[in-house]
Short mmCIF file of C-alpha atoms and ligand atoms in Angstrom, two decimals:
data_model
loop_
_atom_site.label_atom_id
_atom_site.label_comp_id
_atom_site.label_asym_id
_atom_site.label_seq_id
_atom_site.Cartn_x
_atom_site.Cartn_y
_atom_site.Cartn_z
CA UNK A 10 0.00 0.00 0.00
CA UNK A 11 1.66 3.40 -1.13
CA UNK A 12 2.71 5.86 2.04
CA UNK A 13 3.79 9.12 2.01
CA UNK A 14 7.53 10.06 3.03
CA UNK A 15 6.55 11.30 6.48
CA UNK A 16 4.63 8.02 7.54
CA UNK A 17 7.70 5.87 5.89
CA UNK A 18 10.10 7.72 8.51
CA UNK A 19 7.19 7.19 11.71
CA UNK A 20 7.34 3.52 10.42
CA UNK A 21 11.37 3.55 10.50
CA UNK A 22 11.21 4.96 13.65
CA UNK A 23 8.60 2.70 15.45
CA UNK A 24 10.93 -0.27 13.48
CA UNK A 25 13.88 0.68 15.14
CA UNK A 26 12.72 1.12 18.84
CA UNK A 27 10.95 -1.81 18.63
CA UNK A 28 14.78 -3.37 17.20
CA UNK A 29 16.42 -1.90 20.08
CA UNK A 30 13.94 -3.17 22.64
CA UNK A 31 14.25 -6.44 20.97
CA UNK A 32 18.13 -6.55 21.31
CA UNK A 33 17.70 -6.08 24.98
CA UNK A 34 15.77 -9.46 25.29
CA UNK A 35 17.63 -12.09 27.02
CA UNK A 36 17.57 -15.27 25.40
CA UNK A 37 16.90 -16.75 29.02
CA UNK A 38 13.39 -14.97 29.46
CA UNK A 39 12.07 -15.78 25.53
CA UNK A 40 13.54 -19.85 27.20
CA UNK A 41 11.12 -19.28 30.27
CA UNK A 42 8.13 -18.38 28.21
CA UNK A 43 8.98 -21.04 25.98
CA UNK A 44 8.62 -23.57 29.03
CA UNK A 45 5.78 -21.89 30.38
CA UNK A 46 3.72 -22.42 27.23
CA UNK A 47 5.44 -26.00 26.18
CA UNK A 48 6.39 -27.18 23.04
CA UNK A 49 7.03 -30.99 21.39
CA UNK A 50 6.74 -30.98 17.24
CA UNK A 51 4.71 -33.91 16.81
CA UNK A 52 6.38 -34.21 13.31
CA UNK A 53 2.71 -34.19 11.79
CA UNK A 54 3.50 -31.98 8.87
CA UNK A 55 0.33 -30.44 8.98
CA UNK A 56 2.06 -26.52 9.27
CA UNK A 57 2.92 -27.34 6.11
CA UNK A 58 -0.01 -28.32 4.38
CA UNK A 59 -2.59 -26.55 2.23
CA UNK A 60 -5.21 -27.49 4.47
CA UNK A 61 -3.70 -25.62 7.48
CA UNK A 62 -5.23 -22.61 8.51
CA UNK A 63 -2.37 -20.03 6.70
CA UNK A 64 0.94 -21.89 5.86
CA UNK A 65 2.29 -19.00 3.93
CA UNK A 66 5.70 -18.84 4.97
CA UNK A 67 7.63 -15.62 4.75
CA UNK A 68 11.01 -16.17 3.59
CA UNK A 69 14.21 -13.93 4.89
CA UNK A 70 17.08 -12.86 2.33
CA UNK A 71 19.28 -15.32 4.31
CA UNK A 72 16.72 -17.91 3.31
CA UNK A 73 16.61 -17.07 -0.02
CA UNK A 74 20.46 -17.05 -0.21
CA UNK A 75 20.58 -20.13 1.94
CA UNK A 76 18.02 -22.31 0.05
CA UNK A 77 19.20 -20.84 -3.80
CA UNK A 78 22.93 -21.67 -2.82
CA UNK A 79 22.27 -25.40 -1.20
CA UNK A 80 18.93 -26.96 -2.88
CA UNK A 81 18.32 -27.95 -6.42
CA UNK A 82 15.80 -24.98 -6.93
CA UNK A 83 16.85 -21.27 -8.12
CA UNK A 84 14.84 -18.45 -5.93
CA UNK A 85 12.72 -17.71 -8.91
CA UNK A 86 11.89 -21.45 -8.17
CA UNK A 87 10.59 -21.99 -5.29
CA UNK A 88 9.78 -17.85 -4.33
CA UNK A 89 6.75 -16.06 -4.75
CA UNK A 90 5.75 -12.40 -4.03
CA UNK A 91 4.04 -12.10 -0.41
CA UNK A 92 0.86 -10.29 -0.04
CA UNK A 93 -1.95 -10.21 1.83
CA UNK A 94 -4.53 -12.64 1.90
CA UNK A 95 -7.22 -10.50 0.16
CA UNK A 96 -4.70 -9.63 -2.83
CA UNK A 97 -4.05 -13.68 -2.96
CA UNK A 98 -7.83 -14.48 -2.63
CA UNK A 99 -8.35 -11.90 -5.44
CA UNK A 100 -6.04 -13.49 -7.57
CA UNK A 101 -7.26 -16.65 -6.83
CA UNK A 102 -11.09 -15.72 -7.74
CA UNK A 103 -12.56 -16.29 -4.84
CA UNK A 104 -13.21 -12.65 -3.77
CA UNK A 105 -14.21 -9.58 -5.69
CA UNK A 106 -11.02 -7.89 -7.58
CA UNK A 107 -11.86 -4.50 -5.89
CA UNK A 108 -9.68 -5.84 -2.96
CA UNK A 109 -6.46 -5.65 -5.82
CA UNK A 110 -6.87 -1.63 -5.78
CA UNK A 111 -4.86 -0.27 -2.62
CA UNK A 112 -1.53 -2.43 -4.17
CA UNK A 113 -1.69 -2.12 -7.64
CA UNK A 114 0.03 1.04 -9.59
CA UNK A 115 -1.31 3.07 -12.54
CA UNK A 116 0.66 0.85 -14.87
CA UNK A 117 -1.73 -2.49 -13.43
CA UNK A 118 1.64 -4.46 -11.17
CA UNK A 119 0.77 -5.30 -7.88
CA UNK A 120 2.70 -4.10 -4.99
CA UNK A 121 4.22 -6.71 -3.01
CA UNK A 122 6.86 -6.24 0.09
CA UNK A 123 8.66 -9.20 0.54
CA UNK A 124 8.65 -12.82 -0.42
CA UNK A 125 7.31 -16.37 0.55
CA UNK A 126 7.61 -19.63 -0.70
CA UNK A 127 5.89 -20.90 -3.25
CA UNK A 128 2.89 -23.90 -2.64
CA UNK A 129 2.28 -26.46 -4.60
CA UNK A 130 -1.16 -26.54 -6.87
CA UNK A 131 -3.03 -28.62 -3.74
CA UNK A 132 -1.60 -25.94 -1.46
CA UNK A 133 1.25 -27.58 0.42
CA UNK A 134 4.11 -26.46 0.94
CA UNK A 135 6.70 -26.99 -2.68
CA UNK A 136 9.26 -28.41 -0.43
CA UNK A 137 6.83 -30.79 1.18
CA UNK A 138 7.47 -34.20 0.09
CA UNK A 139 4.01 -36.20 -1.47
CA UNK A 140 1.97 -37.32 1.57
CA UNK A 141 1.58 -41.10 -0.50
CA UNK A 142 5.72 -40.65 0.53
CA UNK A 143 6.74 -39.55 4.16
CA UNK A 144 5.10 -36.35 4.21
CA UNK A 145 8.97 -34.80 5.04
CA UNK A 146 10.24 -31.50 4.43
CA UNK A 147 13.09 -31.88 1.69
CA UNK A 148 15.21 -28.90 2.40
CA UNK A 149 15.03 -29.64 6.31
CA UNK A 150 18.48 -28.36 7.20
CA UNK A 151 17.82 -25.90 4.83
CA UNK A 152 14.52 -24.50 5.92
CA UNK A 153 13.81 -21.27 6.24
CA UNK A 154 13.75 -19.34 9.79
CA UNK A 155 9.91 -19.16 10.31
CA UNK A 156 9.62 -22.97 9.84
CA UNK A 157 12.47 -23.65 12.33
CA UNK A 158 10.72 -21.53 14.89
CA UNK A 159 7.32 -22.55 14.07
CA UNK A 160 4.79 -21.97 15.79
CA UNK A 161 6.06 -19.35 17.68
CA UNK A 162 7.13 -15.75 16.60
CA UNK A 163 7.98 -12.24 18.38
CA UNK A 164 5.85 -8.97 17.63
CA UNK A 165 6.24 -5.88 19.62
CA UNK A 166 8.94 -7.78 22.10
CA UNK A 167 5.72 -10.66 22.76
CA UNK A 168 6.16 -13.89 22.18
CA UNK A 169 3.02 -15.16 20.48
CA UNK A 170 1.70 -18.48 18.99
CA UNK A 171 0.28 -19.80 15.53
CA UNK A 172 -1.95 -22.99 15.59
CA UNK A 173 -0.23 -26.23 16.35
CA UNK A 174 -0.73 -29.50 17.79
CA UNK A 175 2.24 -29.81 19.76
CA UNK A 176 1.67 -26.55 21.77
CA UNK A 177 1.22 -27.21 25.73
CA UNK A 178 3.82 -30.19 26.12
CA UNK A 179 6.78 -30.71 27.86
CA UNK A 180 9.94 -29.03 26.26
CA UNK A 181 13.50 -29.50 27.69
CA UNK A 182 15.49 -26.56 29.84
CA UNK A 183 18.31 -27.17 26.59
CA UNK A 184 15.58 -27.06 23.96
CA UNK A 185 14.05 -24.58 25.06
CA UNK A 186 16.95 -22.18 25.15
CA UNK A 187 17.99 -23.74 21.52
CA UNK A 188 14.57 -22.90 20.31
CA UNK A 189 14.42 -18.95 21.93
CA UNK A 190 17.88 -18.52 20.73
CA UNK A 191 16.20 -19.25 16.70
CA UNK A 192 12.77 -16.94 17.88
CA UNK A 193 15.28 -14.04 19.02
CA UNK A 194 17.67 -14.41 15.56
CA UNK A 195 14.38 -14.44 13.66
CA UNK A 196 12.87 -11.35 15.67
CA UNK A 197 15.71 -9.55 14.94
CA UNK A 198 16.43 -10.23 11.36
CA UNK A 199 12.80 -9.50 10.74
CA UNK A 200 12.78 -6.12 12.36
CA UNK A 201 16.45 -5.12 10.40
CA UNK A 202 15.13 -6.35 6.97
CA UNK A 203 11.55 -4.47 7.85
CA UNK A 204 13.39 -0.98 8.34
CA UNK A 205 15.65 -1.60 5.16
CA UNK A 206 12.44 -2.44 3.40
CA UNK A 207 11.26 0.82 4.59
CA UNK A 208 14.58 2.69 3.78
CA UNK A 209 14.39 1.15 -0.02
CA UNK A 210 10.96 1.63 -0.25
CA UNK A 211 9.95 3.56 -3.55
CA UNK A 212 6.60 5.89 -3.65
CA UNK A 213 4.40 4.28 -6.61
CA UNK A 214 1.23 6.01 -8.39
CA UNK A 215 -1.67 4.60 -6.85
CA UNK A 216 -4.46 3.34 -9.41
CA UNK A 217 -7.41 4.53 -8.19
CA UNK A 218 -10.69 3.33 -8.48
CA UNK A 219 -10.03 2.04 -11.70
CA UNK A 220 -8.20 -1.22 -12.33
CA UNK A 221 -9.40 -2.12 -15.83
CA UNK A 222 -5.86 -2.02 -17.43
CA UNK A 223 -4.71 -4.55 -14.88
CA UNK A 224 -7.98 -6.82 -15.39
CA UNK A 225 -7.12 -6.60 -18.87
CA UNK A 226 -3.54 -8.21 -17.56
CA UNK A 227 -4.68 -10.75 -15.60
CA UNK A 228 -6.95 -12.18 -18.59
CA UNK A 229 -4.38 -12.77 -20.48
CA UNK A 230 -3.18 -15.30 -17.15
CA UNK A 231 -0.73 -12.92 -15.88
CA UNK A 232 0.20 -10.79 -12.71
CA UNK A 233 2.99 -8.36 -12.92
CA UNK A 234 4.65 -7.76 -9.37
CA UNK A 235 6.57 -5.33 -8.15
CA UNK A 236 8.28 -6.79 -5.02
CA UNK A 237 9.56 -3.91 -2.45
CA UNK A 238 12.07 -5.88 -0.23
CA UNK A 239 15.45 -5.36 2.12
CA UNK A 240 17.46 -4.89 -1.06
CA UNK A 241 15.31 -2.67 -3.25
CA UNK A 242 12.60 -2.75 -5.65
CA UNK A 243 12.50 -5.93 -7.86
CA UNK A 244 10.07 -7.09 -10.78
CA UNK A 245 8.42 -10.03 -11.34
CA UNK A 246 6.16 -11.88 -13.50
CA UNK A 247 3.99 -15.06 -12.96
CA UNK A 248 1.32 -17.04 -14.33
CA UNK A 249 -1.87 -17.04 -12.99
S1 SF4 B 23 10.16 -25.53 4.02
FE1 SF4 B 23 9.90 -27.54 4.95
S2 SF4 B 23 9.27 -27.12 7.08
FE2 SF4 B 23 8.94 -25.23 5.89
S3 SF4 B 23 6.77 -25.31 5.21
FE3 SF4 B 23 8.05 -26.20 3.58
S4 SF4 B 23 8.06 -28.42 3.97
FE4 SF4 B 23 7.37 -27.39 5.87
#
């Protein structure tokens, strides 16, 4: 969604108090909550899965770099533009394309600010092996940092939870400070890629009301992206 110049510096401000406060956390304390609320991955694969309530999974640029130096796939492989569900229901069909307008530009590319990984036609995950197989992730060492902290993640210095089955069991005193230790790295890579994203961030010509040149687009069975991330502006185009 476009933003003017002053709101862009409020953001980068907000960003980088709330980066500060986060580099104050002790890895001990995010441990302790950890215990508190419990933890055991039931290896169930279900985060994974299409059928789970939202298995997007944002990816950071050390993921991308990670997974595009190590695994058989190229980024343009296995990453897709991240947006909001009602841009990706649009797409999809199964809401009314009026929800497109705040991110799309006068030249019909929708605004994107960041990326995720891409899901297979069913939904699951791309790196989820065929559930008629074992169900296992195939880049496991490789994975990117939300799946390694799943479910848990840090917003405003909280740690919060996503849905999962093995919330509420018993997690070892060394796991536990293993796990906080990945929740804190994440927390904090996600906050200094958020203000860079903000810092990069170029000012785009909103559309308006009317969005027939990009309908006209995504007949022919494309979207054109423009992805804002922690490096810049980048473009992008993918089949519908
Ligand atoms: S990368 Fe692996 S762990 Fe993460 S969602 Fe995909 S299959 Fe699951």
């Amino acid at each position: 969604m476009p933003f003017s110049e002053q709101y862009r510096d409020l953001l980068i401000q907000g960003a980088r108090k709330e980066l500060y406060r986060a580099t104050e956390l002790k890895v001990g304390y995010v441990a302790s909550m950890l215990r508190e609320i419990g933890f055991s991955c039931t290896q169930c694969g279900s985060c994974c899965r299409g059928d789970h309530s939202d298995n997007r999974v944002m990816l950071l640029q050390q993921d991308i770099l990670r997974i595009s130096k190590y695994s058989v796939l190229s980024a343009t492989e296995f990453s897709l533009p991240f947006v909001p569900d009602e841009v990706e229901n649009a797409l999809k069909g199964n809401s009314d394309l009026s929800d497109l307008v705040p991110f799309t530009d006068s030249d019909g590319n929708i605004h994107s600010f960041g990326w995720m990984l891409r899901r297979k036609k069913n939904g699951d995950c791309i790196f989820l092996e065929a559930a008629d197989l074992s169900s296992r992730c195939l880049i496991y060492d490789l994975r990117p940092a939300l799946c390694q902290t799943y479910p848990f993640y840090m917003e405003d210095c909280k740690l919060h939870t996503s849905e999962c089955k093995g919330l509420g069991s018993d997690i070892s005193y060394a796991d536990s400070l293993k796990l906080a230790r990945l929740v804190l790295d994440r927390y904090i890579r996600e906050l200094e890629e958020r203000i860079l994203v903000y810092q990069h961030y170029e000012h785009f010509e909103h559309v308006g009301t009317n969005i027939d040149y990009s309908l006209e687009r995504f007949k022919k069975g494309h979207v054109f992206y423009i992805v804002h991330d922690s490096e810049g502006t980048h473009r992008r185009r993918e089949r519908m």
